[in-house]
Amino acid sequence: MTKLTPRMRNWLEGLGAHIGTATKKGFPTTIVVESAKVEGDNIVKFQLSEAQVAQVKQNISENPQVALGPGGLGSIRAAYQFKGVARLESTTLIVEVKEIYCTKPGPEAALRLDTLPYENIVKFESTRWRDTGPPK
Amino acid sequence: MKLPKEIVDALRIKQPDDVIVYLTTCSVDGKCNVSPQLFTDVYADEFILMPDLFAVKTKINLNENRVGVVTIAHPAEGKAWALRGPCGHIEWGLPDNYDFQGVKAGDILKKWGEWSEKESFSALPPDDRPNVIAQRGVIVLKVADCLSVNLEDSGKKVM
């Protein structure tokens, strides 16, 4: 099962994400949420505004597949992309992450991380980035 | 759609204060890909250009579903827009007269096909910049919708 590392959690919780959703025929909509809460190994919860719920409700109901890119400075410092399935509970978007990719520009872009042993993911991170989350 | 000056100014080349954007694309059956793009420019006030640097999934999606969304990730203050529209990639090797949404491949590749001549990639921090630059072409998004991504009115047309 997919497991987020502490670094991934820190960046998502600290700066949120750009969240891509789409109709089942592939027409995309992106929303921006500035914080998140990570629960368990791979559940990410986003508190949406009423306007955001209205924007993605139909997409999520017909196509629960979503993609997340860490927000703000995380777009470059936390070069991950998370893909999973989402559901709405009232104004909370709950994403179960099923796939994790590296988006570091260059030859490692699109490298799938969640298929590696967890220890290897942590090692991968530690050899590429020195921080453990966004600046305070 | 012609973009207002504030959006054009935000997205055009201007080191060292370049913005980092996300480009959201989608497979034809609805699986999204959210890809960071470190470099952007604007052509004719309505086309957003990004160098294709190892954009594997993005290209697979654009080959089957030519639509994308650009959102600004960093620095994002005052730049709360989602810019959506037809999106394609213009690869080296296409004939000069290949047309995508009114732009010609030859015109785009001549000016943006070697992005590093316009903008130094070494301006990026060492941890973040690609070790190898191998530009395959240019991703082009013609803006058709400009939507707010502000919490209170997310999804509302800005113009």
Tab-separated table of C-alpha atoms in Angstrom:
chain	number	residue	atom	x	y	z
A	1	MET	CA	0.000	0.000	0.000
A	2	THR	CA	1.153	3.516	-0.727
A	3	LYS	CA	2.743	5.326	2.190
A	4	LEU	CA	3.630	9.004	2.259
A	5	THR	CA	6.947	9.959	3.839
A	6	PRO	CA	7.213	12.584	6.590
A	7	ARG	CA	8.660	15.024	4.053
A	8	MET	CA	5.726	14.554	1.704
A	9	ARG	CA	3.314	15.034	4.599
A	10	ASN	CA	5.035	18.188	5.783
A	11	TRP	CA	4.926	19.852	2.390
A	12	LEU	CA	1.291	18.920	1.727
A	13	GLU	CA	0.133	19.990	5.174
A	14	GLY	CA	2.169	23.186	5.068
A	15	LEU	CA	1.336	24.505	1.624
A	16	GLY	CA	-1.566	22.433	0.276
A	17	ALA	CA	-1.821	21.468	-3.348
A	18	HIS	CA	-3.012	22.207	-6.832
A	19	ILE	CA	-5.670	19.564	-7.405
A	20	GLY	CA	-6.493	18.338	-10.898
A	21	THR	CA	-9.916	16.790	-11.477
A	22	ALA	CA	-11.692	15.991	-14.714
A	23	THR	CA	-14.918	14.832	-16.249
A	24	LYS	CA	-14.984	11.172	-17.211
A	25	LYS	CA	-14.285	12.302	-20.772
A	26	GLY	CA	-11.150	14.151	-19.724
A	27	PHE	CA	-12.060	17.831	-19.468
A	28	PRO	CA	-9.844	19.146	-16.648
A	29	THR	CA	-10.444	21.574	-13.810
A	30	THR	CA	-7.761	22.658	-11.356
A	31	ILE	CA	-8.369	24.103	-7.910
A	32	VAL	CA	-5.852	25.443	-5.396
A	33	VAL	CA	-6.026	24.633	-1.683
A	34	GLU	CA	-3.445	26.128	0.658
A	35	SER	CA	-3.284	23.483	3.372
A	36	ALA	CA	-4.134	19.851	3.965
A	37	LYS	CA	-4.252	17.237	6.664
A	38	VAL	CA	-2.630	13.854	6.146
A	39	GLU	CA	-4.099	10.913	8.037
A	40	GLY	CA	-2.819	7.368	8.206
A	41	ASP	CA	-0.402	6.245	5.518
A	42	ASN	CA	-2.018	7.758	2.464
A	43	ILE	CA	-5.163	9.789	3.171
A	44	VAL	CA	-5.008	13.511	2.380
A	45	LYS	CA	-7.887	15.765	3.397
A	46	PHE	CA	-8.520	19.201	1.955
A	47	GLN	CA	-11.040	21.673	3.319
A	48	LEU	CA	-12.731	23.258	0.323
A	49	SER	CA	-14.737	26.455	0.058
A	50	GLU	CA	-18.340	26.286	-1.133
A	51	ALA	CA	-17.207	27.668	-4.487
A	52	GLN	CA	-14.576	24.937	-4.841
A	53	VAL	CA	-17.076	22.232	-3.951
A	54	ALA	CA	-19.416	23.555	-6.626
A	55	GLN	CA	-16.540	23.548	-9.097
A	56	VAL	CA	-15.451	19.919	-8.634
A	57	LYS	CA	-18.539	18.112	-7.305
A	58	GLN	CA	-19.743	16.862	-10.671
A	59	ASN	CA	-16.243	15.825	-11.731
A	60	ILE	CA	-15.652	13.833	-8.554
A	61	SER	CA	-19.024	12.122	-8.773
A	62	GLU	CA	-18.464	10.914	-12.335
A	63	ASN	CA	-14.684	10.457	-12.160
A	64	PRO	CA	-12.974	10.160	-8.743
A	65	GLN	CA	-9.444	10.146	-10.187
A	66	VAL	CA	-7.432	13.178	-9.050
A	67	ALA	CA	-3.827	14.371	-9.186
A	68	LEU	CA	-2.088	16.590	-6.626
A	69	GLY	CA	0.963	18.816	-6.950
A	70	PRO	CA	2.320	20.439	-3.763
A	71	GLY	CA	1.430	24.127	-3.566
A	72	GLY	CA	3.518	27.272	-3.362
A	73	LEU	CA	7.244	26.717	-3.040
A	74	GLY	CA	6.471	23.000	-2.921
A	75	SER	CA	5.953	23.131	-6.669
A	76	ILE	CA	9.702	23.135	-7.058
A	77	ARG	CA	11.108	22.078	-3.684
A	78	ALA	CA	8.724	19.163	-3.147
A	79	ALA	CA	8.864	17.623	-6.589
A	80	TYR	CA	6.201	14.986	-6.122
A	81	GLN	CA	2.937	14.245	-7.815
A	82	PHE	CA	0.298	12.229	-6.010
A	83	LYS	CA	-2.468	10.412	-7.838
A	84	GLY	CA	-5.442	8.738	-6.254
A	85	VAL	CA	-9.168	8.579	-5.842
A	86	ALA	CA	-11.235	11.231	-4.132
A	87	ARG	CA	-14.601	11.626	-2.516
A	88	LEU	CA	-16.401	14.589	-1.055
A	89	GLU	CA	-17.801	14.549	2.458
A	90	SER	CA	-19.605	17.846	2.862
A	91	THR	CA	-16.852	20.392	2.123
A	92	THR	CA	-13.952	18.015	2.739
A	93	LEU	CA	-12.188	16.461	-0.220
A	94	ILE	CA	-10.719	13.143	0.888
A	95	VAL	CA	-8.026	11.726	-1.350
A	96	GLU	CA	-6.687	8.213	-1.045
A	97	VAL	CA	-3.230	8.391	-2.619
A	98	LYS	CA	-2.450	5.350	-4.736
A	99	GLU	CA	0.519	6.493	-6.817
A	100	ILE	CA	3.468	8.805	-6.134
A	101	TYR	CA	5.748	10.192	-8.837
A	102	CYS	CA	8.892	12.290	-8.824
A	103	THR	CA	8.523	15.527	-10.812
A	104	LYS	CA	12.079	16.780	-10.344
A	105	PRO	CA	12.929	18.372	-13.676
A	106	GLY	CA	15.168	16.265	-15.841
A	107	PRO	CA	15.672	12.589	-16.364
A	108	GLU	CA	13.987	11.583	-13.084
A	109	ALA	CA	10.735	13.332	-13.986
A	110	ALA	CA	7.824	10.857	-13.952
A	111	LEU	CA	9.797	8.281	-11.984
A	112	ARG	CA	7.266	6.278	-9.995
A	113	LEU	CA	8.188	6.186	-6.314
A	114	ASP	CA	5.420	4.226	-4.618
A	115	THR	CA	6.532	1.003	-6.285
A	116	LEU	CA	9.860	1.243	-4.451
A	117	PRO	CA	10.279	-0.175	-0.942
A	118	TYR	CA	9.418	2.555	1.577
A	119	GLU	CA	13.011	2.685	2.845
A	120	ASN	CA	14.209	3.342	-0.687
A	121	ILE	CA	11.780	6.230	-1.112
A	122	VAL	CA	13.140	7.846	2.050
A	123	LYS	CA	16.685	7.266	0.827
A	124	PHE	CA	15.800	8.738	-2.572
A	125	GLU	CA	14.533	11.883	-0.872
A	126	SER	CA	17.507	12.232	1.429
A	127	THR	CA	19.947	12.165	-1.450
A	128	ARG	CA	18.121	14.863	-3.389
A	129	TRP	CA	16.750	17.337	-0.857
A	130	ARG	CA	18.086	18.590	2.448
A	131	ASP	CA	14.884	19.987	3.916
A	132	THR	CA	12.147	18.004	5.629
A	133	GLY	CA	9.334	20.404	4.811
A	134	PRO	CA	8.520	23.995	3.916
A	135	PRO	CA	10.341	26.880	5.620
A	136	LYS	CA	8.678	28.005	8.865
B	1	MET	CA	-8.693	35.169	-25.720
B	2	LYS	CA	-6.286	38.080	-25.371
B	3	LEU	CA	-4.852	38.100	-21.902
B	4	PRO	CA	-4.664	41.260	-19.809
B	5	LYS	CA	-1.272	42.802	-19.181
B	6	GLU	CA	-1.041	41.582	-15.583
B	7	ILE	CA	-1.303	37.943	-16.682
B	8	VAL	CA	1.061	38.401	-19.616
B	9	ASP	CA	3.560	40.108	-17.320
B	10	ALA	CA	3.297	37.293	-14.774
B	11	LEU	CA	4.006	34.570	-17.321
B	12	ARG	CA	6.570	36.064	-19.647
B	13	ILE	CA	10.296	35.495	-19.258
B	14	LYS	CA	11.783	37.762	-16.631
B	15	GLN	CA	14.621	36.375	-14.579
B	16	PRO	CA	15.197	36.043	-11.708
B	17	ASP	CA	11.552	36.370	-10.732
B	18	ASP	CA	10.068	33.737	-12.988
B	19	VAL	CA	6.916	32.054	-11.794
B	20	ILE	CA	6.547	28.309	-11.448
B	21	VAL	CA	3.271	27.013	-12.814
B	22	TYR	CA	1.441	23.731	-12.901
B	23	LEU	CA	0.156	22.384	-16.180
B	24	THR	CA	-2.770	20.036	-15.686
B	25	THR	CA	-3.482	17.673	-18.547
B	26	CYS	CA	-5.715	14.649	-18.690
B	27	SER	CA	-5.981	11.330	-20.458
B	28	VAL	CA	-9.041	10.851	-22.598
B	29	ASP	CA	-10.572	8.677	-19.873
B	30	GLY	CA	-10.092	11.250	-17.143
B	31	LYS	CA	-6.790	10.536	-15.390
B	32	CYS	CA	-5.151	13.880	-14.647
B	33	ASN	CA	-1.478	14.773	-14.603
B	34	VAL	CA	-0.280	17.866	-12.728
B	35	SER	CA	3.176	18.788	-13.947
B	36	PRO	CA	5.345	21.664	-12.668
B	37	GLN	CA	6.721	23.929	-15.371
B	38	LEU	CA	9.674	26.068	-14.412
B	39	PHE	CA	9.710	28.269	-17.491
B	40	THR	CA	6.931	30.126	-19.281
B	41	ASP	CA	6.516	32.808	-21.891
B	42	VAL	CA	3.580	34.353	-23.740
B	43	TYR	CA	3.102	34.707	-27.496
B	44	ALA	CA	0.645	37.101	-29.140
B	45	ASP	CA	-0.926	37.808	-25.735
B	46	GLU	CA	-2.943	34.574	-25.809
B	47	PHE	CA	-0.606	31.588	-26.106
B	48	ILE	CA	1.273	30.325	-23.047
B	49	LEU	CA	4.540	28.619	-24.011
B	50	MET	CA	6.564	26.150	-21.939
B	51	PRO	CA	9.670	24.208	-22.979
B	52	ASP	CA	9.147	20.473	-23.249
B	53	LEU	CA	11.774	19.076	-20.870
B	54	PHE	CA	11.110	15.386	-20.275
B	55	ALA	CA	7.334	15.979	-20.135
B	56	VAL	CA	6.516	12.312	-20.672
B	57	LYS	CA	3.004	11.979	-19.249
B	58	THR	CA	2.034	15.453	-20.393
B	59	LYS	CA	2.851	14.544	-23.974
B	60	ILE	CA	1.023	11.229	-23.777
B	61	ASN	CA	-2.055	13.078	-22.551
B	62	LEU	CA	-1.793	15.831	-25.144
B	63	ASN	CA	-1.463	13.277	-27.912
B	64	GLU	CA	-4.947	12.003	-27.081
B	65	ASN	CA	-6.646	14.947	-25.375
B	66	ARG	CA	-5.568	18.427	-26.402
B	67	VAL	CA	-6.629	20.532	-23.453
B	68	GLY	CA	-4.733	21.880	-20.464
B	69	VAL	CA	-4.943	24.186	-17.452
B	70	VAL	CA	-2.158	26.448	-16.189
B	71	THR	CA	-2.214	27.579	-12.555
B	72	ILE	CA	0.489	29.655	-10.915
B	73	ALA	CA	2.141	27.975	-7.946
B	74	HIS	CA	5.029	30.224	-6.906
B	75	PRO	CA	5.128	33.089	-6.260
B	76	ALA	CA	1.347	33.083	-6.428
B	77	GLU	CA	0.303	36.156	-4.492
B	78	GLY	CA	-2.086	38.181	-6.642
B	79	LYS	CA	-1.940	35.572	-9.402
B	80	ALA	CA	-4.989	33.436	-8.609
B	81	TRP	CA	-5.912	32.327	-12.095
B	82	ALA	CA	-6.613	29.055	-13.858
B	83	LEU	CA	-5.949	29.474	-17.578
B	84	ARG	CA	-7.551	26.719	-19.607
B	85	GLY	CA	-7.734	25.981	-23.282
B	86	PRO	CA	-6.533	23.916	-26.221
B	87	CYS	CA	-3.042	22.622	-25.532
B	88	GLY	CA	-0.561	20.826	-27.723
B	89	HIS	CA	3.144	20.265	-28.162
B	90	ILE	CA	5.209	21.438	-31.058
B	91	GLU	CA	8.124	19.062	-31.464
B	92	TRP	CA	11.377	19.499	-33.265
B	93	GLY	CA	10.973	17.790	-36.603
B	94	LEU	CA	7.489	19.016	-37.379
B	95	PRO	CA	7.230	20.923	-40.661
B	96	ASP	CA	7.461	24.690	-40.325
B	97	ASN	CA	3.903	25.123	-41.569
B	98	TYR	CA	2.405	22.702	-38.993
B	99	ASP	CA	-0.423	24.681	-37.417
B	100	PHE	CA	-1.699	24.440	-33.872
B	101	GLN	CA	-4.577	26.753	-33.058
B	102	GLY	CA	-3.240	29.425	-35.377
B	103	VAL	CA	0.457	29.271	-34.518
B	104	LYS	CA	3.035	27.794	-36.879
B	105	ALA	CA	5.602	25.286	-35.675
B	106	GLY	CA	8.407	27.059	-37.511
B	107	ASP	CA	7.660	30.383	-35.818
B	108	ILE	CA	7.523	28.827	-32.361
B	109	LEU	CA	10.582	26.608	-32.706
B	110	LYS	CA	12.677	29.362	-34.248
B	111	LYS	CA	12.125	31.612	-31.257
B	112	TRP	CA	11.529	29.196	-28.352
B	113	GLY	CA	12.955	25.894	-29.590
B	114	GLU	CA	16.235	26.524	-27.758
B	115	TRP	CA	14.845	28.007	-24.584
B	116	SER	CA	18.240	28.180	-22.892
B	117	GLU	CA	19.215	30.888	-25.376
B	118	LYS	CA	16.449	33.085	-23.952
B	119	GLU	CA	16.663	32.193	-20.298
B	120	SER	CA	19.475	30.679	-18.267
B	121	PHE	CA	18.514	27.434	-16.602
B	122	SER	CA	21.431	27.881	-14.227
B	123	ALA	CA	19.466	30.605	-12.437
B	124	LEU	CA	17.604	27.804	-10.672
B	125	PRO	CA	18.970	26.493	-7.368
B	126	PRO	CA	21.276	23.489	-7.935
B	127	ASP	CA	18.877	21.095	-6.184
B	128	ASP	CA	16.050	22.078	-8.481
B	129	ARG	CA	17.477	22.500	-11.920
B	130	PRO	CA	17.765	19.645	-14.394
B	131	ASN	CA	21.185	18.016	-14.597
B	132	VAL	CA	20.748	17.695	-18.324
B	133	ILE	CA	18.836	19.976	-20.621
B	134	ALA	CA	17.291	18.200	-23.568
B	135	GLN	CA	14.466	20.244	-24.991
B	136	ARG	CA	12.207	18.263	-27.283
B	137	GLY	CA	9.961	21.097	-28.316
B	138	VAL	CA	7.506	23.619	-26.938
B	139	ILE	CA	4.176	23.077	-25.193
B	140	VAL	CA	1.563	25.595	-26.322
B	141	LEU	CA	-1.674	26.458	-24.517
B	142	LYS	CA	-4.143	28.823	-26.175
B	143	VAL	CA	-6.106	30.444	-23.375
B	144	ALA	CA	-9.852	30.114	-23.830
B	145	ASP	CA	-10.997	30.449	-20.195
B	146	CYS	CA	-9.574	32.527	-17.369
B	147	LEU	CA	-11.037	31.359	-14.073
B	148	SER	CA	-10.449	32.475	-10.505
B	149	VAL	CA	-8.800	30.071	-8.069
B	150	ASN	CA	-9.559	32.269	-5.064
B	151	LEU	CA	-11.369	30.406	-2.295
B	152	GLU	CA	-14.433	32.647	-2.329
B	153	ASP	CA	-15.109	32.618	-6.060
B	154	SER	CA	-13.124	29.657	-7.404
B	155	GLY	CA	-14.259	28.758	-10.893
B	156	LYS	CA	-15.744	32.161	-11.644
B	157	LYS	CA	-14.745	33.593	-15.013
B	158	VAL	CA	-12.318	36.431	-14.462
B	159	MET	CA	-13.005	37.769	-17.958
